[in-house]
C-alpha positions as CSV (number, residue, x, y, z in Angstrom):
1,M,19.2,-30.7,12.8
2,G,20.5,-30.1,9.4
3,R,24.2,-30.4,8.8
4,L,26.5,-28.1,6.8
5,G,28.4,-28.9,3.7
6,D,31.9,-27.6,3.0
7,A,30.7,-24.2,1.9
8,G,28.4,-24.0,4.9
9,R,31.2,-24.9,7.3
10,A,33.4,-22.1,5.8
11,M,30.6,-19.6,6.3
12,A,30.0,-20.8,9.9
13,A,33.7,-20.5,10.7
14,L,33.6,-16.9,9.3
15,A,30.5,-16.1,11.3
16,D,32.1,-17.3,14.5
17,L,34.7,-14.6,14.1
18,V,32.1,-11.8,14.1
19,L,29.0,-13.2,15.9
20,P,28.5,-14.4,19.5
21,T,29.1,-18.1,20.0
22,E,27.3,-20.3,22.5
23,C,29.3,-22.5,24.9
24,A,28.8,-26.1,23.8
25,G,28.8,-27.2,27.4
26,C,26.3,-24.9,29.1
27,G,25.0,-22.5,26.5
28,R,26.7,-19.5,27.9
29,P,26.7,-16.8,25.2
30,E,29.7,-15.2,23.5
31,T,32.1,-18.1,24.1
32,G,32.6,-21.4,22.4
33,W,33.8,-23.1,25.6
34,C,33.5,-21.2,28.9
35,P,35.9,-21.4,31.8
36,Q,33.5,-23.3,34.0
37,C,33.0,-26.1,31.4
38,A,36.7,-26.1,30.7
39,A,37.3,-27.0,34.3
40,H,35.9,-30.5,33.5
41,L,38.8,-31.2,31.1
42,D,41.6,-28.6,31.5
43,G,44.1,-27.6,34.1
44,R,44.4,-30.9,35.8
45,P,46.6,-34.0,35.6
46,A,45.7,-36.7,33.1
47,R,43.1,-39.0,34.6
48,A,43.3,-42.0,32.2
49,R,41.4,-44.9,33.5
50,I,40.5,-48.4,32.4
51,A,36.8,-48.5,31.4
52,R,34.9,-51.7,31.5
53,P,31.2,-51.9,30.5
54,D,29.2,-54.2,32.6
55,P,28.4,-56.6,31.0
56,A,31.3,-56.4,28.5
57,P,30.6,-57.8,25.0
58,P,32.8,-60.7,23.9
59,G,35.9,-59.5,22.2
60,L,36.1,-56.1,23.8
61,P,39.7,-55.0,24.0
62,L,41.3,-53.1,26.9
63,V,39.7,-49.6,26.9
64,V,41.5,-46.5,28.3
65,T,39.4,-43.4,28.7
66,A,40.2,-39.9,30.0
67,T,36.9,-38.6,31.3
68,A,33.3,-39.4,31.9
69,Y,30.5,-39.1,29.3
70,E,28.4,-36.7,31.3
71,G,27.6,-33.0,31.8
72,P,29.4,-30.4,29.7
73,V,31.7,-33.1,28.2
74,R,28.7,-35.1,26.9
75,R,27.1,-32.0,25.4
76,A,30.4,-30.9,23.8
77,I,30.8,-34.3,22.1
78,V,27.3,-34.3,20.8
79,A,27.8,-30.8,19.4
80,F,31.1,-31.7,17.8
81,K,29.6,-34.7,16.1
82,D,26.1,-33.6,15.2
83,A,25.9,-29.8,15.3
84,D,29.0,-29.0,13.2
85,R,31.0,-27.6,16.1
86,R,34.3,-28.7,14.7
87,D,35.9,-25.9,16.6
88,L,35.5,-28.2,19.7
89,A,38.3,-30.5,18.3
90,A,40.7,-28.2,20.2
91,V,38.8,-28.9,23.4
92,L,38.2,-32.6,23.0
93,A,41.6,-33.7,21.5
94,P,43.7,-33.2,24.6
95,P,41.8,-35.7,26.8
96,L,41.8,-38.2,24.0
97,A,45.6,-37.7,23.7
98,D,45.8,-38.5,27.4
99,A,44.2,-41.9,26.8
100,V,46.5,-42.7,23.9
101,A,49.5,-41.5,26.0
102,A,48.9,-44.4,28.4
103,Y,49.6,-46.8,25.5
104,L,52.7,-44.9,24.4
105,A,54.0,-45.2,27.9
106,A,53.3,-49.0,28.0
107,V,54.2,-50.2,24.5
108,G,56.0,-47.4,22.7
109,P,54.9,-46.1,19.2
110,V,51.4,-47.1,18.1
111,V,49.2,-46.7,15.1
112,L,45.7,-45.4,15.7
113,V,42.7,-46.9,13.9
114,P,39.5,-44.8,14.3
115,A,36.1,-46.4,14.5
116,P,34.4,-46.1,11.1
117,S,31.3,-44.2,10.2
118,S,28.6,-45.5,7.9
119,R,28.4,-44.1,4.4
120,A,25.2,-42.2,5.3
121,A,26.7,-40.6,8.3
122,R,29.8,-39.6,6.4
123,R,27.7,-38.0,3.7
124,A,25.6,-36.2,6.3
125,R,28.5,-34.9,8.3
126,G,31.0,-34.4,5.5
127,D,33.8,-36.2,7.5
128,V,34.4,-38.9,10.1
129,P,34.4,-37.1,13.5
130,V,36.3,-39.7,15.3
131,E,39.1,-39.6,12.7
132,V,39.2,-35.8,13.0
133,L,39.7,-36.1,16.7
134,A,42.3,-38.9,16.4
135,R,44.4,-36.9,14.0
136,R,44.2,-33.8,16.2
137,A,45.1,-35.8,19.3
138,A,48.0,-37.5,17.6
139,R,49.6,-34.2,16.9
140,L,49.7,-33.5,20.6
141,L,51.8,-36.6,21.3
142,E,55.5,-37.6,21.1
143,P,56.2,-39.7,19.2
144,V,53.3,-38.7,16.9
145,P,51.2,-41.8,16.2
146,T,50.2,-42.7,12.7
147,V,46.4,-42.5,12.1
148,V,45.0,-45.0,9.5
149,G,41.4,-45.1,8.5
150,A,41.6,-48.8,8.1
151,L,38.0,-49.9,8.8
152,R,34.9,-49.6,6.7
153,V,31.3,-50.4,7.2
154,T,30.2,-53.3,5.0
155,R,26.4,-53.2,5.4
156,D,23.6,-51.0,6.6
157,T,23.3,-50.7,10.3
158,A,20.6,-49.0,12.5
159,D,21.3,-45.9,14.6
160,Q,22.8,-47.3,17.9
161,A,21.1,-44.6,20.0
162,G,18.4,-46.1,22.2
163,L,19.4,-49.7,21.5
164,S,20.0,-52.1,24.4
165,A,23.5,-53.6,24.8
166,G,22.4,-56.9,23.2
167,A,20.7,-55.0,20.3
168,R,23.8,-52.9,19.7
169,A,26.0,-56.0,19.5
170,G,23.6,-57.7,17.1
171,N,23.3,-54.5,15.0
172,L,27.0,-54.3,14.4
173,A,27.9,-58.1,14.3
174,G,30.0,-58.6,11.2
175,A,29.4,-55.1,10.0
176,Y,33.1,-53.9,9.8
177,A,36.0,-55.0,7.6
178,V,39.6,-53.9,7.1
179,R,40.3,-52.0,3.9
180,P,42.7,-54.2,1.9
181,A,44.9,-51.2,1.0
182,A,45.3,-50.3,4.7
183,A,46.4,-53.7,6.0
184,P,50.1,-53.3,5.0
185,A,50.3,-50.1,7.1
186,L,49.2,-52.0,10.2
187,A,51.1,-55.2,9.8
188,G,53.6,-55.6,12.7
189,R,52.5,-52.4,14.4
190,A,51.0,-51.9,17.8
191,V,47.4,-51.0,16.9
192,V,45.1,-49.0,19.2
193,L,41.5,-48.5,18.3
194,V,40.1,-45.0,18.8
195,D,36.5,-43.9,19.5
196,D,34.8,-40.9,21.0
197,V,32.7,-42.7,23.6
198,V,32.4,-46.2,25.0
199,T,28.9,-47.1,26.3
200,T,28.2,-50.9,25.8
201,G,31.5,-51.5,24.0
202,A,29.7,-53.0,20.9
203,T,31.5,-50.7,18.4
204,L,35.0,-51.4,19.8
205,A,34.3,-55.2,20.0
206,E,33.2,-55.3,16.4
207,A,36.2,-53.2,15.3
208,H,38.5,-55.6,17.2
209,R,36.9,-58.6,15.6
210,A,37.4,-57.1,12.1
211,L,41.1,-56.4,12.7
212,R,41.7,-59.8,14.2
213,A,40.0,-61.4,11.2
214,A,42.5,-59.7,9.0
215,G,45.4,-61.0,11.2
216,L,46.1,-57.7,12.8
217,P,46.6,-57.8,16.6
218,V,45.2,-54.9,18.7
219,V,46.8,-53.8,22.0
220,G,43.7,-51.9,23.1
221,A,41.4,-49.0,22.6
222,A,41.5,-45.3,23.6
223,V,38.4,-43.3,24.0
224,L,37.7,-39.7,24.9
225,A,34.9,-40.5,27.4
226,A,33.1,-43.4,28.9
227,T,29.7,-43.8,30.5
228,R,29.8,-44.3,34.3
229,R,30.3,-48.0,34.7
230,R,33.2,-50.0,36.1
231,S,36.6,-48.3,35.9
232,H,40.1,-49.0,37.3
233,P,43.4,-47.2,37.5
234,V,45.6,-47.6,34.4
235,A,48.9,-48.6,36.0
236,P,48.1,-52.1,37.4
237,L,46.2,-53.2,34.3
238,L,47.8,-51.6,31.3
239,A,50.6,-54.2,31.4
240,R,48.1,-56.4,29.5
241,A,48.8,-54.1,26.5
242,E,52.4,-55.3,26.3
243,D,51.1,-58.7,25.2
244,P,48.8,-58.1,22.2
245,D,46.3,-60.9,21.4
C-alpha cells in the first residue's frame, strides 16, 4: 500500500471530516473506531501485565504491556503504522500510557526511549510511529515523562515480518546505537524503552544492548500490545525495576 506524504496526510485528514471513515478494527463504515472495537481497550481498569516471550532473547529487559496483539487491537496497530491512520493515536496511546504508568508507580519519573525505525521506513512513513505514540501517551501521564529519540539504526536490516525468533535476533544484532547528542539527556535517568508490540523480543533486546553499551541503564520496557505468550501480574514482579541493571 502506498503511503502519504505531508500534503497527502493533510488532504486525508480533511477528507475524514466530510467522508465516511472505516473502523480500523472491524471495517464498520462511517466511524474511525466503533464502540464494539473500543470495548477491547476502553472503559475498563488498566490491565498492565509482565510479558515474557518464550524463549526470551538474551538481554531482554522487563516488559510491561497493556493488551494483547490480536483482533481489533492488532488491526488498529497495523493501520496506524502502515495505512496512515494517525487518527488512531488517540485510541492506542491510552493503553500504552497504562503500561508506562506501572513504571511511574514503581520508580517515579522516567524518560521514554522509543524503538527506532530504519531510514527507509522513516522516509516511507514520514515519521516514526512508535515515537508518535510515545509522545501522545506521555501527555496522558503525571508526571509527564520526557521522550527522547535516542536510538538510531546503524546498518540495513531486513523486514522482521515472517522471520523466526532466531532470525529476528540475528537480523538486529548490533544494528542500533545511541545518538551521541542524546546521551546527556539520559544520563542518571530511569530509562524505559517503548515499542508498539513485543513478539519475540528481539527489537527490545537490541535496544537494551545499545543503551547499556553507552553506559545507560534501563529499568524496563513498555509496549502497547504483546503476542499471547507467557504473562504475569505486574505487582509481584515490577519491584525488579527499582534496581536498574
